[in-house]
Structure formats: C-alpha cells, structure tokens
Tab-separated table of C-alpha atoms and ligand atoms in Angstrom:
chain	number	residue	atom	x	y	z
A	1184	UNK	CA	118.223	50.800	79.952
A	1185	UNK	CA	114.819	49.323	80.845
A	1186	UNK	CA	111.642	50.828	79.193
A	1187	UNK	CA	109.283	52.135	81.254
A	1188	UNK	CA	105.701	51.309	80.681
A	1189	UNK	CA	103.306	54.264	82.228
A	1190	UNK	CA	99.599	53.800	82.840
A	1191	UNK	CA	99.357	56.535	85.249
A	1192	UNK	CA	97.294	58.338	82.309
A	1193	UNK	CA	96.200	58.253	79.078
A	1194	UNK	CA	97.378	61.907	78.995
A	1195	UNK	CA	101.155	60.603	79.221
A	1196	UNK	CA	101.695	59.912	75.244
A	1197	UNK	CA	103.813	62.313	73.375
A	1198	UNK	CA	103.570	62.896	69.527
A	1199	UNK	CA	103.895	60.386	67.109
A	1200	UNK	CA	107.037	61.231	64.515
A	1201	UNK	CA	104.072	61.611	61.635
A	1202	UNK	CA	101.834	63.955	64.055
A	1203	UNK	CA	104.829	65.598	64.908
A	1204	UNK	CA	105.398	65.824	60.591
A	1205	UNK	CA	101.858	66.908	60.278
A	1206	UNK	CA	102.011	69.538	63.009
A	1207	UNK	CA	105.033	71.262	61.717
A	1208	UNK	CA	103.647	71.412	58.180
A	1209	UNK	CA	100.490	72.727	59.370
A	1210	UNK	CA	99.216	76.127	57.782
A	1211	UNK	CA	98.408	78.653	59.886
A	1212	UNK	CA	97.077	82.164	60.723
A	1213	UNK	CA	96.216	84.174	63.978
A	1214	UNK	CA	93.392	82.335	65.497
A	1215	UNK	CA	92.103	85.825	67.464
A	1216	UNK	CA	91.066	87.081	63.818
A	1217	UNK	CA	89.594	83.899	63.098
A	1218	UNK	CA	92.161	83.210	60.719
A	1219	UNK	CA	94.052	79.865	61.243
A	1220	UNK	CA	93.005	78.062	58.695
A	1221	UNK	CA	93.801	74.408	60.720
A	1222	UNK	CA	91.843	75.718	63.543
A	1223	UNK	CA	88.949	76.650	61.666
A	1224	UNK	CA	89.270	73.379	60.105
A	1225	UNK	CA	89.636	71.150	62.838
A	1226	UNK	CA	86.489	73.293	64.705
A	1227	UNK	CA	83.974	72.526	61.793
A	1228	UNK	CA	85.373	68.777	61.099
A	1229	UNK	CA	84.288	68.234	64.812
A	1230	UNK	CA	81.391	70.162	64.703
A	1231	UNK	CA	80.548	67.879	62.109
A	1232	UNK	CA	81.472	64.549	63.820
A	1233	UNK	CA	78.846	66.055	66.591
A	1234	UNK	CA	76.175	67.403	64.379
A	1235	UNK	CA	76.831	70.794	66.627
A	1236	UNK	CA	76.464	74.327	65.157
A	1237	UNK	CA	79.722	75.446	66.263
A	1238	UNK	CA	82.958	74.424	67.889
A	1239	UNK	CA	86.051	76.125	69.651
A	1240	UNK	CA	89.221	75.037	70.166
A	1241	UNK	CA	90.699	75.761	73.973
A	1242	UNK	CA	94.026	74.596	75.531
A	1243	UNK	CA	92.238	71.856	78.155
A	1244	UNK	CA	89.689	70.321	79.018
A	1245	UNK	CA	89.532	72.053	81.800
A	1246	UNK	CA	89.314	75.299	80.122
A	1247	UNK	CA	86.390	74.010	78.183
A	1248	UNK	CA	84.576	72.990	80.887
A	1249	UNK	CA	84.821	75.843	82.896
A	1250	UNK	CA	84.000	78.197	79.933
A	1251	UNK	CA	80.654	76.109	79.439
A	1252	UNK	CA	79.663	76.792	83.166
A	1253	UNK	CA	80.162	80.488	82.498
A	1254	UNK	CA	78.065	80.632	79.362
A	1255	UNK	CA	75.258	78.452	80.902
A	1256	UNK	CA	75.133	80.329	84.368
A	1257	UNK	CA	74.987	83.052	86.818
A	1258	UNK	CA	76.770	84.324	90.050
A	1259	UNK	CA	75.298	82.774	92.860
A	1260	UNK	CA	73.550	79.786	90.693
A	1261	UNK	CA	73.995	76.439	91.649
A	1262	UNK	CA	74.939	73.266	89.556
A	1263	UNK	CA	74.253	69.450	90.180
A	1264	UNK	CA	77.574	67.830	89.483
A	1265	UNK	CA	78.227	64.195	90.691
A	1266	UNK	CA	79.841	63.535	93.447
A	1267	UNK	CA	82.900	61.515	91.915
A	1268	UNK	CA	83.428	63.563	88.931
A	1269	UNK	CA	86.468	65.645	87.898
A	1270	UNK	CA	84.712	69.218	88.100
A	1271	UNK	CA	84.238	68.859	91.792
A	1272	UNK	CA	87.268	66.961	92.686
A	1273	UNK	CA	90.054	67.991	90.250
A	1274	UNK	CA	89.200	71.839	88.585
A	1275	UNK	CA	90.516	73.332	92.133
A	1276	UNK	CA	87.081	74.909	92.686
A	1277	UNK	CA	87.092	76.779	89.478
A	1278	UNK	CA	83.425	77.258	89.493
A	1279	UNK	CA	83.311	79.465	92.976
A	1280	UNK	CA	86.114	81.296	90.904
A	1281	UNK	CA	85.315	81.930	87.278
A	1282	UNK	CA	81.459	81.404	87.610
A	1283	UNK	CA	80.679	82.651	91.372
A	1284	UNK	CA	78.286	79.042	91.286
A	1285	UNK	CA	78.368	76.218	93.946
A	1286	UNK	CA	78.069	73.073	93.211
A	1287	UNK	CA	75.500	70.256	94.508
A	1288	UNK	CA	77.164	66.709	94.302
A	1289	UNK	CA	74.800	64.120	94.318
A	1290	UNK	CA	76.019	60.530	94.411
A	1291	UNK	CA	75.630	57.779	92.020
A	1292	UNK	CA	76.859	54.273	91.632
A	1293	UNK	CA	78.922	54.780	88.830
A	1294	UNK	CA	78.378	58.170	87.016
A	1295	UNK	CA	74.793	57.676	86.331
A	1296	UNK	CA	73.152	59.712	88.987
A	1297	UNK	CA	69.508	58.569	89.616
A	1298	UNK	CA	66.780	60.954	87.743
A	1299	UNK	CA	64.579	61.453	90.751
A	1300	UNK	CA	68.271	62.514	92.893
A	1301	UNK	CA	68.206	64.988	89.950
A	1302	UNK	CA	64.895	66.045	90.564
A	1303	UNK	CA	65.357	66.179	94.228
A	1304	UNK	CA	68.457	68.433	93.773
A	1305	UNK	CA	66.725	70.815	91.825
A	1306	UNK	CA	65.983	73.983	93.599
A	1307	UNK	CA	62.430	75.251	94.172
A	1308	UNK	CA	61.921	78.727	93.159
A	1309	UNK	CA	62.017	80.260	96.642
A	1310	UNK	CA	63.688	83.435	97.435
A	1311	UNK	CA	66.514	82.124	99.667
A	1312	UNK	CA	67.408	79.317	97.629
A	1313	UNK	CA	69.943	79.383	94.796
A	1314	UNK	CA	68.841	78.354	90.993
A	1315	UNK	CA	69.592	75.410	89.838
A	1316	UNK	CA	70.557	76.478	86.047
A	1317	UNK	CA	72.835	73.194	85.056
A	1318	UNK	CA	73.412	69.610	85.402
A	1319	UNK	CA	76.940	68.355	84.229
A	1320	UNK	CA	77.646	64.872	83.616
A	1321	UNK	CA	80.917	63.198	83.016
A	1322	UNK	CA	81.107	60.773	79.610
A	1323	UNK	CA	83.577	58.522	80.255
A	1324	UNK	CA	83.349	58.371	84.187
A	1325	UNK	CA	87.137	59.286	84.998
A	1326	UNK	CA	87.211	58.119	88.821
A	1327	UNK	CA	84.079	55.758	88.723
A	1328	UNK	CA	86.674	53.901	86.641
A	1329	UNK	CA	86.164	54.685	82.615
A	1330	UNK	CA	82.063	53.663	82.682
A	1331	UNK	CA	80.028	54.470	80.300
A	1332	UNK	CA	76.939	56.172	80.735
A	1333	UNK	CA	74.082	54.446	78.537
A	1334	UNK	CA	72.412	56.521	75.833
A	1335	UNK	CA	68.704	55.825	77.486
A	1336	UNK	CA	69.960	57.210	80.551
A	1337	UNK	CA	71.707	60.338	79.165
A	1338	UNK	CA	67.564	60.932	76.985
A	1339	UNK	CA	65.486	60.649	79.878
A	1340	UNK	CA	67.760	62.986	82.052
A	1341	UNK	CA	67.816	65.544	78.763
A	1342	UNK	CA	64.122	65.174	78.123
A	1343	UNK	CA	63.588	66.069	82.112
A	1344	UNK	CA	65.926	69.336	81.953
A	1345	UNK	CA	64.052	70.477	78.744
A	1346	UNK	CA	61.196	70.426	80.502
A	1347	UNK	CA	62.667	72.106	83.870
A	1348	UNK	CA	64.666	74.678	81.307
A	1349	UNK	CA	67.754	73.532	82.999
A	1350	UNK	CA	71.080	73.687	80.729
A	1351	UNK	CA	72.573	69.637	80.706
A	1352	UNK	CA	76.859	70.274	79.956
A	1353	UNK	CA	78.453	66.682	78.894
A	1354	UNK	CA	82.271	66.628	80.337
A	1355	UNK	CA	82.631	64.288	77.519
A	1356	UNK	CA	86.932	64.108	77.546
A	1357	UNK	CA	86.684	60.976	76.664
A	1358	UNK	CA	83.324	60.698	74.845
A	1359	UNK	CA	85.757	59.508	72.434
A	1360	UNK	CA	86.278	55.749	74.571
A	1361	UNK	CA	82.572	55.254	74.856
A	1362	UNK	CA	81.797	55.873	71.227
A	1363	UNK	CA	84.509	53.327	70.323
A	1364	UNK	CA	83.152	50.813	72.949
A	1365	UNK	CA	79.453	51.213	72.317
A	1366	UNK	CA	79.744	51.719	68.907
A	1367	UNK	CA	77.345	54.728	69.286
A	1368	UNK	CA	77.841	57.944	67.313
A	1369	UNK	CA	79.296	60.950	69.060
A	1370	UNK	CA	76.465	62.908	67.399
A	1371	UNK	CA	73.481	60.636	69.206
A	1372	UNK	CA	75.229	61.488	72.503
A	1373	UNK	CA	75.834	65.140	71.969
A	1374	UNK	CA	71.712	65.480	70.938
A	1375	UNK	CA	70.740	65.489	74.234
A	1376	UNK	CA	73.197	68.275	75.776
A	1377	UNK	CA	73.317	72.387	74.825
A	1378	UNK	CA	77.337	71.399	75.009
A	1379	UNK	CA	79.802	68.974	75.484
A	1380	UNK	CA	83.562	69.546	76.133
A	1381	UNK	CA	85.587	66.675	74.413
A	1382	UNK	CA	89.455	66.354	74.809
A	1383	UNK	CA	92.142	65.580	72.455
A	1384	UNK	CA	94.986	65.014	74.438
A	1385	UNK	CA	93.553	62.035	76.469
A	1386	UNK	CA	93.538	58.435	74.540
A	1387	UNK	CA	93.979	60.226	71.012
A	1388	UNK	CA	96.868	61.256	71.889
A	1389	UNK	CA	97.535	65.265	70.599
A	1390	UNK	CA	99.687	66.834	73.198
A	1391	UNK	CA	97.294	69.505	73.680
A	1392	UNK	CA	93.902	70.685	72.830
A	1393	UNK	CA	90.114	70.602	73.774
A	1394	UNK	CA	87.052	71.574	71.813
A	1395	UNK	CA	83.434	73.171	73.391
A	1396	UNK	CA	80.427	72.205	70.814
A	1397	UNK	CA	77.553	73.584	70.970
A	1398	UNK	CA	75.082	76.123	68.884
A	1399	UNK	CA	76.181	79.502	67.794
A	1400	UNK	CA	75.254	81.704	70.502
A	1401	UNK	CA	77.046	79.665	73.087
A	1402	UNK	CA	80.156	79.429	70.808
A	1403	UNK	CA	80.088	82.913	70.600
A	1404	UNK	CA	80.157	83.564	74.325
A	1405	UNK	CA	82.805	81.176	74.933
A	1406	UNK	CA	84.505	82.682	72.355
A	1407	UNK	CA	84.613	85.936	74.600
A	1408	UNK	CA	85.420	83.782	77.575
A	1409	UNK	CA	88.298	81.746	76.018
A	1410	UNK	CA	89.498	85.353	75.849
A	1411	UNK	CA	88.626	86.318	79.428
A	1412	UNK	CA	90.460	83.469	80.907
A	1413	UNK	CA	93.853	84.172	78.855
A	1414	UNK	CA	92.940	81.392	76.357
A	1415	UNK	CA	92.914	83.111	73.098
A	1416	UNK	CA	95.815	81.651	71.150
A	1417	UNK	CA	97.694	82.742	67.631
A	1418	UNK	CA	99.080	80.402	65.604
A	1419	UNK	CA	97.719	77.649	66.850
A	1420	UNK	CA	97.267	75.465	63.773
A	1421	UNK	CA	100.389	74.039	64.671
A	1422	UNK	CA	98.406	72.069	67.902
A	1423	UNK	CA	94.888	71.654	65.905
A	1424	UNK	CA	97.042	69.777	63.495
A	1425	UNK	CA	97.756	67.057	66.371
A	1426	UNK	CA	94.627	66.960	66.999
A	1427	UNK	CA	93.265	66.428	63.312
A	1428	UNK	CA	95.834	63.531	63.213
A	1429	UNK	CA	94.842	62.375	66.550
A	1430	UNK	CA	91.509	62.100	65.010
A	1431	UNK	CA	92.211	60.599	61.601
A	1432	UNK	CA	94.752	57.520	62.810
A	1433	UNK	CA	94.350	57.252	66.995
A	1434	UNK	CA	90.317	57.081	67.450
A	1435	UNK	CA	90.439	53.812	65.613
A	1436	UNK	CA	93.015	52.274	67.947
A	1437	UNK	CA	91.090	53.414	71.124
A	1438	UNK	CA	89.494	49.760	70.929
A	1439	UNK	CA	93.003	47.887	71.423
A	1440	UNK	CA	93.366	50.077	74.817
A	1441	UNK	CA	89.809	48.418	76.108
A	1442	UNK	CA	90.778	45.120	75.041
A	1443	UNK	CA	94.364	45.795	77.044
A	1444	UNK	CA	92.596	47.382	79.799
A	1445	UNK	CA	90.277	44.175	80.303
A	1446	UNK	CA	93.348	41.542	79.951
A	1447	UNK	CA	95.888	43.630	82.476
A	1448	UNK	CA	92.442	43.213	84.727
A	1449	UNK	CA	91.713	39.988	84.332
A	1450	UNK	CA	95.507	38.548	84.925
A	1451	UNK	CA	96.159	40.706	88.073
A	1452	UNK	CA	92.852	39.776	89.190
A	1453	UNK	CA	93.452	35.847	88.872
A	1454	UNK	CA	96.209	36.219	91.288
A	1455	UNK	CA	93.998	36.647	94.158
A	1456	UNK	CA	95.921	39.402	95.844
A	1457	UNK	CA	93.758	42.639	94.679
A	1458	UNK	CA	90.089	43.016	92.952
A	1459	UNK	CA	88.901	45.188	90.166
A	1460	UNK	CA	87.560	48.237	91.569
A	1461	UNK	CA	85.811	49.966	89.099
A	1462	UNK	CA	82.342	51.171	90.556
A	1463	UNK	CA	80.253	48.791	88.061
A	1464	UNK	CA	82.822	45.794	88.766
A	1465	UNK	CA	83.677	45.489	85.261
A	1466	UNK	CA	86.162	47.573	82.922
A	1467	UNK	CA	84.184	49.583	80.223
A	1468	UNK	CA	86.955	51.296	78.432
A	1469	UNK	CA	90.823	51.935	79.132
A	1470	UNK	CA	90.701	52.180	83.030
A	1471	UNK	CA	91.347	50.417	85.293
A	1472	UNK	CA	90.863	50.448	89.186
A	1473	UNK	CA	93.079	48.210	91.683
A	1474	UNK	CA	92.308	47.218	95.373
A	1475	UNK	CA	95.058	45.535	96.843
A	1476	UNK	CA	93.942	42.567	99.063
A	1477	UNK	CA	95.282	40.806	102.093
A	1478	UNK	CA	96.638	44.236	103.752
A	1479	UNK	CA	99.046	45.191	100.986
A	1480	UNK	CA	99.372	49.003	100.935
A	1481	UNK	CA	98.288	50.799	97.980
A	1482	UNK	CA	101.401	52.902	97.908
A	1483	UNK	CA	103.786	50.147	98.517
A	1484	UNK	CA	102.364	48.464	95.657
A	1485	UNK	CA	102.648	51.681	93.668
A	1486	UNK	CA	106.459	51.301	94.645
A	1487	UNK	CA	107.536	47.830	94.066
A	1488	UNK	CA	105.533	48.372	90.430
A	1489	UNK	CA	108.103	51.244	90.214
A	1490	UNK	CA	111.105	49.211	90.962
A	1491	UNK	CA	110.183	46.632	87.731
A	1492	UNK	CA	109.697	49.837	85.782
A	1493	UNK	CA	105.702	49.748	86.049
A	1494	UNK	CA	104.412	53.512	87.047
A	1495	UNK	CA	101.061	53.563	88.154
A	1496	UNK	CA	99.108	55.745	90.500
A	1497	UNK	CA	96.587	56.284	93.212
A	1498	UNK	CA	93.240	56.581	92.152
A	1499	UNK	CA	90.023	57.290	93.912
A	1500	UNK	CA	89.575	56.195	97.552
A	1501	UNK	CA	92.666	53.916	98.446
A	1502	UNK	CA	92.753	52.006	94.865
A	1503	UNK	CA	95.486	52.450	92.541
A	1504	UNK	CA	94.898	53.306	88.587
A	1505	UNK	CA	95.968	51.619	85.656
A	1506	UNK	CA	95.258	53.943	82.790
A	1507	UNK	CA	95.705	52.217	78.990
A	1508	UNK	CA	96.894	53.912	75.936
A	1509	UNK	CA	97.510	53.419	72.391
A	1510	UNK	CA	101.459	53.955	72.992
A	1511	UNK	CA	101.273	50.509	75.819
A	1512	UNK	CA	100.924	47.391	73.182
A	1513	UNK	CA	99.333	44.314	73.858
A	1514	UNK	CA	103.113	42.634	74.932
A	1515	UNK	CA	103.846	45.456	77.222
A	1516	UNK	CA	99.908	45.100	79.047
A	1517	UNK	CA	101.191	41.227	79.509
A	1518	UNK	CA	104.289	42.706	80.236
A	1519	UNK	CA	103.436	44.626	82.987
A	1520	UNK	CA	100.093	42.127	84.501
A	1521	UNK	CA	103.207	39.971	85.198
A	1522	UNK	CA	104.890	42.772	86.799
A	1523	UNK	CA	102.089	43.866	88.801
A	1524	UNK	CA	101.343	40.453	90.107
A	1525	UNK	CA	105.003	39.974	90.890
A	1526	UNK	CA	104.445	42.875	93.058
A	1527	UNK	CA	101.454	42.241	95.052
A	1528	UNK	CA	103.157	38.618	95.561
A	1529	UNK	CA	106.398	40.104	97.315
A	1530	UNK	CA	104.199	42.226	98.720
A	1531	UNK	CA	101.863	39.675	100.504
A	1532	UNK	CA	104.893	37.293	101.778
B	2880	PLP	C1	86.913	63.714	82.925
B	2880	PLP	C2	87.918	64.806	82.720
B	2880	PLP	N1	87.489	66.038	82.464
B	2880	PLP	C3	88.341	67.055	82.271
B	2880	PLP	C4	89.703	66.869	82.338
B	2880	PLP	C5	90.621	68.050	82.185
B	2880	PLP	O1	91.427	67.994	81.084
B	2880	PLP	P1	92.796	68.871	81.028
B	2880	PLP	O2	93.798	68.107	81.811
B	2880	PLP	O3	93.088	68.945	79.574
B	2880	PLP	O4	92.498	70.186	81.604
B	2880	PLP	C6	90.200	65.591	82.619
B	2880	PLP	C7	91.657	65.360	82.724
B	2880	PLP	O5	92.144	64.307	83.010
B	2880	PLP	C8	89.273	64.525	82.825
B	2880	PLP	O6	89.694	63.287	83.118
C-alpha cells in the first residue's frame, strides 16, 4: 500500500484522533434556542480573537459569505467583487439567487484591486443605475495563489467606503494563513470591515464549520438568515468542538505549511520544466500555483503525479495547484517535489 500525499486542498484533512476525542466529549444543547453551550463558546472565543461584537457559527464558508451579502444588501444592488475571487467564480451565482444582487468584477494583479478601480466601479446615484452597497475582498487570495493582502491596503480601501457609506465584507477563509505569515492580529484586519467570514475547515483543519463576525445587529440578521437558508443546526457542539481544537493546536502549525509550500516551489521550480505561477511570483502562504513549461499538458502532469501517488489539481487558468496542509510533513513536501519533478521530466522526453 503506498500513501497518498493530497495537496489538491487544504480542505482534504480529516480529524485528528484528539479532535475527534474532544468532539465526542463536547457538551451540548440545541443551538436554535441559543443553547449549545460549545457553540456559544466557540462564537464569543472568536469574537474575541477579532475584537467583533458578535459571531455565528454556519456550516461553510460559503454559507457565511452569502449570508453577509444578504444582511449588507438589497434586490437589485450591485457589489464590486474581484474578478479572480471565489464569490464570483465558485458560489454558483449565489448572489443573483439568495440576494437578487449582480456583481461587478474588477481586476487586480493579485487580490488587491486598485482604489481608484474601486472608485470607478462605484455607481453614481442615477436612476437607471444599480447601487453599489458592498465591496468584498478575499483574505487569503484563493486563485491569485494564497497572497496576502497588506494591512495599508485593506485601511485606505475601508477609510474610502466609510466615507462613500459602502458596506466592505472580508471573505477572510483563510485570514487565518495571513495572520500566521504576517504576524498581524486577526483583530487589526477585521477593524476595517462591518464583517468578515473566516473558515475552520481550511488549514485548521475541523471537518466543518465557518463563523460571520461582525456587530450585533448584523449577527442578528444573519442569525435569521442562517435560518432562511436551512442552516440552523441543533446539537452542534459536537462540530464547534473541532473547531475550538482546530484553533487551540492547528493555527500554530499553519507556519510549517508556508515553509512547505515555499520548498515544494522552489525544488520543482529548479528543474526548469514549469514556473511558479502565483499572480505576485512568489508563494505567500500554503499555495501553490504550477505552469508546466516546454508544452507539457497540465492534465497529463496532473496524471503521471497520480500514478507516483501525488494528487494535485487544476487551478486557475491552465496551472495546476499544490495546496499545503498541516497533515503533509516536511518529508512528504520533499517527498512529493521529487515526485513532481519526476513527472514533468517523463513528461518533457
Ligand atoms: C476563499 C474561499 N472562500 C470561501 C470558500 C467556501 O468555503 P466552503 O467550502 O466551506 O463553503 C472557500 C472554499 O474553498 C474559499 O477558498
């Protein structure tokens, strides 16, 4: 039996046999009376981490994201979203669904969309033109490659949107990997948006679970949304105690998957048969984006990586993803940079 080594995701861990301990031990209550007493723990322990009012647990990210657009809009609004990011390309048009809003994509070179492409996007208050009532931006960039948007950028683009009265939503899933590489507290990011969605099944590891933050009144609505969209759970203690352990013993680690994420770069990169892809040509946090040189095809490479027991996957525009975790050690990233390169080399004969 070979062992497999997956980076298609950092989603693809499953429960440590302590998280699994700590979930089955956890003490519960039905969470639609406000009574689980692990939810309503792990809501105010991250409420805390953010300096938010008010937090609510919700299945996915995706879940969380969508209820913030309903709690910040209106049918027939529109919302700046960038052009790469994982509300336009991956919530199967959610927004034109739950919300009734299009979305504007402007473009940016790697998650950072330029303030005055902002301020261009924004409507003017004529009649036949929609209002612009939110901006969402995406902290870690999933498909720009993991990059990190800077904490300047993020206060400037708040301090505009005060001014405008536009809401600013932070699709912050994994907040978590640019905390850990910048060293920055989740609280100085989360100042500068009315919410921010943060996941705890992506590098931490819980098999479920997402959290909105934000101040009362908009915990409140999505409270009543969470409900609306079938989201209201029971005893679901039992998954906020992954995520409380997720918290506790995997956000340290999140560090180790950069480091991996930069050494399976640099030694498939030295081989000369594919670059580094990520949109700011270097790899912030635990992704990783592949362009196969010299005519190899992306999915062939996906294949023969498949054949040695590597899975990896496509990612944005004809690159392939590696995606580190805290279940790939530092002998299985060497492990599989020799696979990979052993690939593209049978690959390019
Ligand atoms: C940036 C980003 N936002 C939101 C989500 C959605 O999370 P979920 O799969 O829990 O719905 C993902 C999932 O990969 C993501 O990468």
């Amino acid at each position: 039996m070979h062992n497999i080594i997956d980076l298609r995701s950092d989603t693809v861990t499953k429960p440590t046999e302590e998280m699994r301990i700590c979930m089955a031990q956890a003490d519960v209550g039905d969470d639609i009376y406000g009574e689980d007493p692990t939810i309503n723990h792990l809501q105010e322990y991250i409420a805390d981490i953010f300096q938010k009012e008010a937090a609510l647990f919700v299945p996915t990210g995706v879940m969380s994201n969508q209820i913030a657009l309903a709690i910040h809009t209106k049918k027939g609004d529109e919302i700046i979203v960038e052009s790469q990011s994982h509300l336009f390309h991956y919530e199967t048009s959610a927004p034109s669904i739950i919300s009734g809003v299009q979305m504007y994509c402007v473009p940016s070179q790697y998650g950072e969309i330029p303030l005055e492409s902002i301020s261009e996007a924004i409507r003017p208050p004529d009649y036949y033109f929609p209002t612009t009532s939110l901006v969402c931006l995406e902290q870690t960039h999933n498909r720009h490659g993991g990059t990190v948007l800077s904490l300047e950028y993020l206060q400037s683009v708040s301090e505009m949107l005060k001014e405008k009265e536009i809401k600013f939503h932070c699709d912050g899933a994994r907040i978590w990997n640019a905390c850990a590489e910048t060293g920055i507290s989740p609280h100085e990011y989360a100042r500068n948006f009315d919410t921010v969605s943060v996941c705890l099944s992506k590098g931490l590891g819980s098999p479920a679970g997402s959290v909105l933050l934000g101040n009362k009144k908009h915990i409140e609505l999505a409270r009543k949304w969470r409900k609306i969209l079938g989201g209201g759970m029971r005893q679901s203690g039992i998954l906020a105690a992954g995520g409380l352990y997720a918290l506790q013993h995997h956000r340290k680690l999140l560090n180790n998957d950069h480091h991996n994420a930069r050494l399976f770069a640099e030694m498939i990169a030295n081989s000369g048969l594919c670059t580094i892809a990520n949109s700011n040509q270097k790899v912030d946090t635990n992704i990783v984006i592949i362009e196969c040189l010299q005519g190899i095809k992306p999915l062939d490479f996906i294949d023969e990586c498949k054949k040695r027991h590597l899975i990896i996957s496509m990612g944005r525009s004809n690159c392939v993803r590696a995606v580190f975790h805290f279940q790939v050690s530092t002998d299985q990233t060497i492990q599989a940079a020799q696979i990979a390169v052993e690939a593209l080399q049978v690959l390019a004969q």
